[in-house]
mmCIF file of C-alpha atoms in Angstrom:
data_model
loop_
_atom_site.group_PDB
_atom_site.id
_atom_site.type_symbol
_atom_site.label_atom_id
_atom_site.label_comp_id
_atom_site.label_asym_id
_atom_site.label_seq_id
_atom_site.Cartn_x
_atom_site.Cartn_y
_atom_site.Cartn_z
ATOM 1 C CA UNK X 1 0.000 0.000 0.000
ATOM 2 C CA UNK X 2 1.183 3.401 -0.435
ATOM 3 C CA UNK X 3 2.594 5.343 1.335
ATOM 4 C CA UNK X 4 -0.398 8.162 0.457
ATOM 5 C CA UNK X 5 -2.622 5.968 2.447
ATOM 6 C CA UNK X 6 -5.911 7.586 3.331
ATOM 7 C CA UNK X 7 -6.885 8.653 7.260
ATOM 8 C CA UNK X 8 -8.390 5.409 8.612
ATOM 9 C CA UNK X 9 -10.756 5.502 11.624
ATOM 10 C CA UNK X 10 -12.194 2.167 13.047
ATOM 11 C CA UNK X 11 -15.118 2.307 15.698
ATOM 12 C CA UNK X 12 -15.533 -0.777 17.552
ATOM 13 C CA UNK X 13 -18.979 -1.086 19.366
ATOM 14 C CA UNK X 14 -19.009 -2.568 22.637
ATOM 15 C CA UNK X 15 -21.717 -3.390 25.759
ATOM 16 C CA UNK X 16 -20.172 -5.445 28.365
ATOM 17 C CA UNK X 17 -17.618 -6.544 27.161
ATOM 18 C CA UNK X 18 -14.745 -7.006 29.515
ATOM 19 C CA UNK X 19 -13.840 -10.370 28.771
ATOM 20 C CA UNK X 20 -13.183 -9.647 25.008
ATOM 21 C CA UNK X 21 -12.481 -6.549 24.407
ATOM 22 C CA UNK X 22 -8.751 -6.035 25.823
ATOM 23 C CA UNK X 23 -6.613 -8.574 23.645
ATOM 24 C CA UNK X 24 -8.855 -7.593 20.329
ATOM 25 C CA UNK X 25 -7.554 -3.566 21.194
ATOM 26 C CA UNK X 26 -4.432 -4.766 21.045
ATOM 27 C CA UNK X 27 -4.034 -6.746 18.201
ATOM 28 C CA UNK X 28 -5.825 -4.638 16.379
ATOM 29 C CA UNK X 29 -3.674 -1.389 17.454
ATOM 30 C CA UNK X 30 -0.032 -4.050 16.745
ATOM 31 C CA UNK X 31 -1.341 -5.181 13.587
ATOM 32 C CA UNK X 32 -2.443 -1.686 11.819
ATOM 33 C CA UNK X 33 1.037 -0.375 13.436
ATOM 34 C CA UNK X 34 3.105 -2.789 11.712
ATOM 35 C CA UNK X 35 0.830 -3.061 8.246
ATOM 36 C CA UNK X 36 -0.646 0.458 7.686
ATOM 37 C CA UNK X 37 1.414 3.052 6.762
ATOM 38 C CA UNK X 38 -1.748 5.749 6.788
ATOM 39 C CA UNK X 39 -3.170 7.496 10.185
ATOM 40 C CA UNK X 40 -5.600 5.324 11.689
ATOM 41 C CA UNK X 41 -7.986 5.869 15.005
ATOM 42 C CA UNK X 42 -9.927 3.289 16.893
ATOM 43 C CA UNK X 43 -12.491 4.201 18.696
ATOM 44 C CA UNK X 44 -14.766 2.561 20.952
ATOM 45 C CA UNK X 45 -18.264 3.543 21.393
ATOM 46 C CA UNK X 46 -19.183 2.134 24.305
ATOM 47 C CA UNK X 47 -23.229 2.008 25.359
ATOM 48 C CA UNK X 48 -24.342 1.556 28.758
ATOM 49 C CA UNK X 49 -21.891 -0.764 30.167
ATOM 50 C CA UNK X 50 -22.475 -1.991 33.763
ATOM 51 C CA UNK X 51 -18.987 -3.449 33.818
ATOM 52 C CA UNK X 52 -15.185 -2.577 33.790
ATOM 53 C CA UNK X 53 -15.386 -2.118 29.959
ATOM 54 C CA UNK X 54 -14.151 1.263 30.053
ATOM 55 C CA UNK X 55 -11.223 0.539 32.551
ATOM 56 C CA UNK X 56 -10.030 -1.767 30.163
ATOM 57 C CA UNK X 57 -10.235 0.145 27.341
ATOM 58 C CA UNK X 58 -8.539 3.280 29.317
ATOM 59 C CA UNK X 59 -5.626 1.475 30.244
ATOM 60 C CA UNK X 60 -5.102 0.189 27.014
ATOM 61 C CA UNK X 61 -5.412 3.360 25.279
ATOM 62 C CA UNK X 62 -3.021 4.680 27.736
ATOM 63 C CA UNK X 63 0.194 2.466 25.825
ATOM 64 C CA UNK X 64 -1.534 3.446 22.415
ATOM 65 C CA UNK X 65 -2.534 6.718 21.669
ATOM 66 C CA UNK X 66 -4.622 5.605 18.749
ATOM 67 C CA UNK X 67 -7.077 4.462 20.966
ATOM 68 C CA UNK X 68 -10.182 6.509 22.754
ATOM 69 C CA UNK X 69 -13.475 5.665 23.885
ATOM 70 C CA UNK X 70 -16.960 7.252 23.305
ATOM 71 C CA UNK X 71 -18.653 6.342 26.548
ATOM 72 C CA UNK X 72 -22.906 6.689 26.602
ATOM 73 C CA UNK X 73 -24.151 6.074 29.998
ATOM 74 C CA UNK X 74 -27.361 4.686 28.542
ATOM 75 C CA UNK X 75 -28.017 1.809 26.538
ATOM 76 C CA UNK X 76 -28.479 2.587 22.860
ATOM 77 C CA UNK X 77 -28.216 -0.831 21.530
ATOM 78 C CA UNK X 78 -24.955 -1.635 18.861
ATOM 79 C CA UNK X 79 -27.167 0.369 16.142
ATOM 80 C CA UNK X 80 -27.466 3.603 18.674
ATOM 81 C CA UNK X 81 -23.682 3.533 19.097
ATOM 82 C CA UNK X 82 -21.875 3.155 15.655
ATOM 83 C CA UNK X 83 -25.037 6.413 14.214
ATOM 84 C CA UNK X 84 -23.053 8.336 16.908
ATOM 85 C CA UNK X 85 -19.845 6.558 15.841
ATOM 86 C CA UNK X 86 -20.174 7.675 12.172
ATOM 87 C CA UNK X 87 -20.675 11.527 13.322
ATOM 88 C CA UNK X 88 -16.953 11.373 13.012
ATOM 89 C CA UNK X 89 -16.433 10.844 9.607
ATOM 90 C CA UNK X 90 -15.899 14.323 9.077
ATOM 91 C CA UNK X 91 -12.332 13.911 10.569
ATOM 92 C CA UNK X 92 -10.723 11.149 8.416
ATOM 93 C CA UNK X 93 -10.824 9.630 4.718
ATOM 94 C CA UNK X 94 -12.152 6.013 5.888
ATOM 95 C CA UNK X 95 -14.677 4.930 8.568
ATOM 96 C CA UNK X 96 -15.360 1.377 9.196
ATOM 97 C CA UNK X 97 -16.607 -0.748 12.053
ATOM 98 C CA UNK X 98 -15.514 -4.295 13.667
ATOM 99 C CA UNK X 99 -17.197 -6.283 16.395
ATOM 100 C CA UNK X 100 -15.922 -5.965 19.730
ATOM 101 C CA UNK X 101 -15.312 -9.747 20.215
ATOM 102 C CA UNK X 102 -12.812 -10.533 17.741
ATOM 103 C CA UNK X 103 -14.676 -12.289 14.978
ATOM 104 C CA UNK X 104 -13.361 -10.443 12.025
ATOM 105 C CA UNK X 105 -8.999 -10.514 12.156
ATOM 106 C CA UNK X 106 -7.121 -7.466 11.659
ATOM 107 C CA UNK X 107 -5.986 -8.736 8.105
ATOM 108 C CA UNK X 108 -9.307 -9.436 6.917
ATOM 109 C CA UNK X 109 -10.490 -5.828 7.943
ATOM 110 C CA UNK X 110 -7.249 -4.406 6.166
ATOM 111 C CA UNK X 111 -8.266 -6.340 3.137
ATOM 112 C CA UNK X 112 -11.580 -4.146 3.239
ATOM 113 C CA UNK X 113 -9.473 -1.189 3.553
ATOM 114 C CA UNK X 114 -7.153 -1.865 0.530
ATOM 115 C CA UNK X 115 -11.177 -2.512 -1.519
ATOM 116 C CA UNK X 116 -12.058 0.867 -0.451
ATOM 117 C CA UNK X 117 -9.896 2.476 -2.961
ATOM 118 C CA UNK X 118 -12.238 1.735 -5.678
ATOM 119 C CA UNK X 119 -15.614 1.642 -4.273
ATOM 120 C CA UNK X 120 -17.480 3.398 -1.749
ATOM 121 C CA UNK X 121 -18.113 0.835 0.826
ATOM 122 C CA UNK X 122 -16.888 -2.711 1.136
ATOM 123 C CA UNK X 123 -18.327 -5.160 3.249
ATOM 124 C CA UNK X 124 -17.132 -8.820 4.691
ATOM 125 C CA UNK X 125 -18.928 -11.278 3.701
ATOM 126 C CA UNK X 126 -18.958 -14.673 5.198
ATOM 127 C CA UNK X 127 -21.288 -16.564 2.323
ATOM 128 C CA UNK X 128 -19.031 -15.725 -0.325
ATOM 129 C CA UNK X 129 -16.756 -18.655 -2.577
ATOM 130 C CA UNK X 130 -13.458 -17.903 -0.509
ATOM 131 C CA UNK X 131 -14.493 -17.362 2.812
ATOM 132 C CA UNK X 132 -12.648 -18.418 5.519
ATOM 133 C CA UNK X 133 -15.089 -19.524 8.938
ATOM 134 C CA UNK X 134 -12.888 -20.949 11.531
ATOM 135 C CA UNK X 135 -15.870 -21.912 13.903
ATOM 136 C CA UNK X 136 -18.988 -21.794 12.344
ATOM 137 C CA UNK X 137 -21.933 -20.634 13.629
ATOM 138 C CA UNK X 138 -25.057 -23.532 15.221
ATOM 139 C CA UNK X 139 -27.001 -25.058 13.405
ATOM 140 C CA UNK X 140 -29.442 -22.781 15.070
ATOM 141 C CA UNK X 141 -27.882 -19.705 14.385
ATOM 142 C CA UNK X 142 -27.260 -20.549 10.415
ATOM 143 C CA UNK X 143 -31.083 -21.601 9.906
ATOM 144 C CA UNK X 144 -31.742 -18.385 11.664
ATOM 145 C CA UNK X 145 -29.336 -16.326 9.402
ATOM 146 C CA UNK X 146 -30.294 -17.859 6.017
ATOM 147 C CA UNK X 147 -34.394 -17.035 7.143
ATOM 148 C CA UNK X 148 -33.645 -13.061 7.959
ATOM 149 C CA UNK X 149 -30.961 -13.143 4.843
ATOM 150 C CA UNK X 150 -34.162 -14.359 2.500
ATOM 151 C CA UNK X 151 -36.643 -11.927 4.160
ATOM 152 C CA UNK X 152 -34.162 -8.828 3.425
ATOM 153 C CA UNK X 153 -33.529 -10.522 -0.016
ATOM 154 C CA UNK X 154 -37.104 -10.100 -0.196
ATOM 155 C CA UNK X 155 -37.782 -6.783 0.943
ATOM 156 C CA UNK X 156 -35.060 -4.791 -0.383
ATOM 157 C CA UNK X 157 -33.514 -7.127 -3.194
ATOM 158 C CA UNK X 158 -29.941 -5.396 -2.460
ATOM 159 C CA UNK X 159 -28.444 -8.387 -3.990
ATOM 160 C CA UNK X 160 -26.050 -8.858 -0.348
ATOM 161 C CA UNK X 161 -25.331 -12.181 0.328
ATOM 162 C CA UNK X 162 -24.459 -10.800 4.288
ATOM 163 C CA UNK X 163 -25.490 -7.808 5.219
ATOM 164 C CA UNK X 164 -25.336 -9.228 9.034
ATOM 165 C CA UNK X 165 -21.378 -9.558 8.855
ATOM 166 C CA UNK X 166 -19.459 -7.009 11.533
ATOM 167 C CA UNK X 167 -17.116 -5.536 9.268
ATOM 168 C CA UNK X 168 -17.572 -2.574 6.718
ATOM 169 C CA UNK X 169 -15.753 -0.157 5.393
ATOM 170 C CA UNK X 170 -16.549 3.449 3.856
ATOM 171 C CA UNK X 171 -15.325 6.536 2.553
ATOM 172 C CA UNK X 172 -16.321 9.701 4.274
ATOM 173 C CA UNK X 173 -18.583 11.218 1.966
ATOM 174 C CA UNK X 174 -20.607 8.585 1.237
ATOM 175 C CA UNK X 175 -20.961 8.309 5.519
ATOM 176 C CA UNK X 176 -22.188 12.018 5.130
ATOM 177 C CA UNK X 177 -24.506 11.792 2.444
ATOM 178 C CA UNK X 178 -26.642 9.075 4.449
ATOM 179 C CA UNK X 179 -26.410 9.618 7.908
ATOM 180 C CA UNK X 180 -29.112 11.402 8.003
ATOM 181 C CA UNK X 181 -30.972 8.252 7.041
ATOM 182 C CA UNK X 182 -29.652 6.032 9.389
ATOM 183 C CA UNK X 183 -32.330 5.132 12.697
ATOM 184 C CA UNK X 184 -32.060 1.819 13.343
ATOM 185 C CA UNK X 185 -30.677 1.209 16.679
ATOM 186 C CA UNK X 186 -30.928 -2.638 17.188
ATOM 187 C CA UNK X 187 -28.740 -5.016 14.695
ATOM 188 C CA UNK X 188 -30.916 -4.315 11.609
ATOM 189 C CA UNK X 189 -28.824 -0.887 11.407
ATOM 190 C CA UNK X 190 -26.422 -3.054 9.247
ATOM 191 C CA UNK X 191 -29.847 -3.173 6.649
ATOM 192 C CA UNK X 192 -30.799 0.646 7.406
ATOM 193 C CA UNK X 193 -26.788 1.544 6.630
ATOM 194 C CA UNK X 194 -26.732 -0.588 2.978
ATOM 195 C CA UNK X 195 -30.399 0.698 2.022
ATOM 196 C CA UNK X 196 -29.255 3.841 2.298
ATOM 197 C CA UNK X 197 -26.079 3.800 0.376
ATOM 198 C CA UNK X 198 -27.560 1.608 -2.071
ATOM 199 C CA UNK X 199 -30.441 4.446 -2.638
ATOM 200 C CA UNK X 200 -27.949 6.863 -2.971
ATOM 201 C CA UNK X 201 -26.332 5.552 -5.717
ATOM 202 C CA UNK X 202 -22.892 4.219 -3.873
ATOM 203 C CA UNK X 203 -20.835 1.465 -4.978
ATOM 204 C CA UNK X 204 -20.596 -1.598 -2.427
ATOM 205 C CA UNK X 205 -18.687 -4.609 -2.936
ATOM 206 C CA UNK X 206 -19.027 -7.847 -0.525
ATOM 207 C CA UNK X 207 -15.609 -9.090 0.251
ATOM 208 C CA UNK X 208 -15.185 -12.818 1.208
ATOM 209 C CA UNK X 209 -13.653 -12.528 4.740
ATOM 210 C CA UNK X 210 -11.750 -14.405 7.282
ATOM 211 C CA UNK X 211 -14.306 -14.950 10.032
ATOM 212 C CA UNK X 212 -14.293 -17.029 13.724
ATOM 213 C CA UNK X 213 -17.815 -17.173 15.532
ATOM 214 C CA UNK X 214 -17.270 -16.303 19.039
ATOM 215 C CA UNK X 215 -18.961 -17.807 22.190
ATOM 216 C CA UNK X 216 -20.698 -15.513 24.263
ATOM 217 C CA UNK X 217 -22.576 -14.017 21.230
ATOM 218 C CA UNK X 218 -25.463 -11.135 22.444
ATOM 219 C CA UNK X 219 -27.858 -12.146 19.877
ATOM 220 C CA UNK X 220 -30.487 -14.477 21.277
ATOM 221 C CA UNK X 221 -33.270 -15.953 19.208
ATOM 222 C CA UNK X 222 -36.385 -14.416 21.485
ATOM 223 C CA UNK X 223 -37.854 -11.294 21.639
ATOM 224 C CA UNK X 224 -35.035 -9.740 20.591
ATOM 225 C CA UNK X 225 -35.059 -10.976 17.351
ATOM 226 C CA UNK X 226 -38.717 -10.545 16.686
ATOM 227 C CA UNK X 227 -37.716 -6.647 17.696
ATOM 228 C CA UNK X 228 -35.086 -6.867 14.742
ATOM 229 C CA UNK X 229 -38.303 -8.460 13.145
ATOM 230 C CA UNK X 230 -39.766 -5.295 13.043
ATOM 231 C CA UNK X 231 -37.489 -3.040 12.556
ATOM 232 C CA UNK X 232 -36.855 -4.817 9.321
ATOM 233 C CA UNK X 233 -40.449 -4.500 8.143
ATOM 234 C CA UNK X 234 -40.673 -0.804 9.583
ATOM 235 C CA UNK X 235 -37.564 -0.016 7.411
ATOM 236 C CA UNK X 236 -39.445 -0.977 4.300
ATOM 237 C CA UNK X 237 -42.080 0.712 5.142
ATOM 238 C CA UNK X 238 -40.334 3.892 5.550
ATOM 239 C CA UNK X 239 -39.340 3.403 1.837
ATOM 240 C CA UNK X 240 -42.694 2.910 0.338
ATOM 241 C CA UNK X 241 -45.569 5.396 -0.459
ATOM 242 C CA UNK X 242 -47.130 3.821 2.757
ATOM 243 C CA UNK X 243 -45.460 5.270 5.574
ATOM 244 C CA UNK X 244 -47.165 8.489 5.993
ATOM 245 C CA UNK X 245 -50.299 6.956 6.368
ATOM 246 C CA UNK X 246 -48.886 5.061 8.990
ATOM 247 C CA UNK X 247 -48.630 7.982 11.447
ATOM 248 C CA UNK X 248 -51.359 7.499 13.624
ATOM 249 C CA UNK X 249 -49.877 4.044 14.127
ATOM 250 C CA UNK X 250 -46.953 4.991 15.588
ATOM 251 C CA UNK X 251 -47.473 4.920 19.203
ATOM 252 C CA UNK X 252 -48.995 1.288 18.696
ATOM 253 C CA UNK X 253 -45.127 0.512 17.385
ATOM 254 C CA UNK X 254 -43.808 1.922 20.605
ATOM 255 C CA UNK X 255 -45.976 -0.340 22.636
ATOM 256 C CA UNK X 256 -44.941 -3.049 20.839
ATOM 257 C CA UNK X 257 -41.281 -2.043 20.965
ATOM 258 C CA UNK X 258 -41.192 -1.868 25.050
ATOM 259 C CA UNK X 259 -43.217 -5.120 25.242
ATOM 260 C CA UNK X 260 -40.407 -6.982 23.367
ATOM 261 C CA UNK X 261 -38.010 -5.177 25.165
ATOM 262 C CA UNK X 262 -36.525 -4.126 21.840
ATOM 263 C CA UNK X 263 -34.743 -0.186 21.217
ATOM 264 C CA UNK X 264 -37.107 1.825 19.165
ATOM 265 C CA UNK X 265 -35.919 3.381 15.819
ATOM 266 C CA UNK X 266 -34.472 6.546 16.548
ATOM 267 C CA UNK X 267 -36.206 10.167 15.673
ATOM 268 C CA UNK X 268 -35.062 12.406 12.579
ATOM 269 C CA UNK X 269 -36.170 13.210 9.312
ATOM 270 C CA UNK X 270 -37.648 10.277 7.436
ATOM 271 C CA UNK X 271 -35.079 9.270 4.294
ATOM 272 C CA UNK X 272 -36.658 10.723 0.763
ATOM 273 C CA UNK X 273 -37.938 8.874 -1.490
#
C-alpha cells in the first residue's frame, strides 16, 4: 500500500464486554502499526456498560494513543452507538466498524481497507466462494441467518449475500450523504446503513472474509429478534408510499417495541424517497 494511504478511523462497538475486548484492542492497534502506513484511530463507542469495559479500554489506550473511547451512559443498543460513531467521519478519509469480540482478524479488515480504494463501501462477507469460517456458527444460528438473509432478499432485493457480517468499510462522503438516514438502533442498522447507500447511488462490494464465531454471542433468538423483526419491516415501510399513512400508528409501534423489550428506531427526518 502506499505510502499516500488515506486517514483510517475504526469504531468498535461494545456493551459489556470485559472479557473480550482487551486482547482484540491490542491486536488490532499491533497489527495496523506494523501493516498500515496511513493514520488510523480506533475508537470505541461504548453504550451503557455496567462493567469494567471502560477501565479496560482506558488502560489500554493509555500504551496506544490511537485508541479513545466514546462512553454513553445509557443503553443505545450496537445500532445507537456506531449512528453516533459515524458523526466522526468528518475527521478522516475512511470509517469502518468491527465487532468488539474478535470475529473479524485485523488482516481481513485491512483487506476491506485496501477494496475501499475503488468503491465506496466494502463489506465482509462470510457466504461468499473464498471465505474463511474458523468456527462456524449452530445449526441454530445458520437456519436463523439464512431465514432473515431471504426476508431482506425479499424486501429490499440489495443483492447482499451478508449484510449481518461485523465488518464494513466506507469513505467519508458517502458516511455524510446518508447519515441522516440512518435510525435503526438494534442489529438491523447493518440493513438501514446498505439501504441507504444503495439508494444513494454508492458502490458496495461484498468481500469474502476471514471470520471465527465467538462464544458468548449477544444475539439471542427471542424477543429480541422478533424486535429486529420489526425493525426490518418498519424499514421498508419507511421506503414505500405507505409510511405516511402510517402515522397514527406509531405509538402502537412503541408499545410493541417496550413489550419486546426491543430499542425503538431513533427520531429524525424520514429518508426521501
Amino acid at each position: 500500500m502506499a505510502q499516500s494511504a488515506p486517514d483510517l478511523l475504526l469504531l468498535i462497538p461494545a456493551y459489556n464486554e470485559e472479557q473480550r475486548i482487551e486482547p482484540v484492542l491490542r491486536d488490532y492497534a499491533e497489527y495496523f502499526r506494523r501493516r498500515y502506513p496511513g493514520k488510523f484511530q480506533i475508537v470505541v463507542v461504548l453504550n451503557g456498560c455496567r462493567d469494567n469495559t471502560l477501565s479496560l479500554v482506558s488502560g489500554v489506550a493509555a500504551g496506544y494513543p490511537e485508541i479513545r473511547a466514546l462512553d454513553f451512559p445509557d443503553p443505545i443498543r450496537k445500532g445507537g452507538a456506531l449512528i453516533e460513531g459515524l458523526k466522526l467521519a468528518p475527521t478522516t478519509d475512511l470509517i469502518g466498524y468491527v465487532d468488539a469480540d474478535g470475529a473479524t482478524a485485523p488482516a481481513a479488515f485491512l483487506e476491506l481497507v485496501r477494496h475501499c480504494r475503488e468503491v465506496d463501501c466494502a463489506i465482509g462477507s462470510r457466504w461468499l466462494p473464498g471465505s474463511v469460517l474458523h468456527q462456524s456458527q449452530s445449526a441454530q444460528r445458520r437456519f436463523f441467518s439464512r431465514m432473515f438473509h431471504a426476508l431482506v432478499q425479499v424486501l429490499f432485493r440489495m443483492g447482499i449475500k451478508d449484510t449481518q457480517c461485523g465488518a464494513k468499510v466506507m469513505r467519508r462522503q458517502a458516511v455524510e450523504k446518508i447519515h441522516s438516514s440512518l435510525r435503526i438502533a438494534d442489529v438491523a442498522f447493518d440493513i438501514n446503513l446498505l439501504y441507504a447507500l444503495k439508494r444513494s447511488g454508492f458502490i458496495i462490494r461484498e468481500v469474502p472474509t476471514e471470520w471465527t464465531d465467538k462464544i458468548g454471542s449477544k444475539i439471542r433468538l427471542n424477543k429480541g429478534a422478533l424486535g429486529i423483526l420489526l425493525s426490518v419491516i418498519r424499514l421498508r415501510l419507511v421506503y414505500s408510499p405507505f409510511y405516511r399513512w402510517l402515522r397514527p400508528l406509531r405509538p402502537i409501534e412503541a408499545w410493541i417495541y417496550k413489550k419486546l423489550r426491543a430499542p425503538q428506531p431513533l427520531p429524525g427526518p424520514s429518508p426521501k424517497r
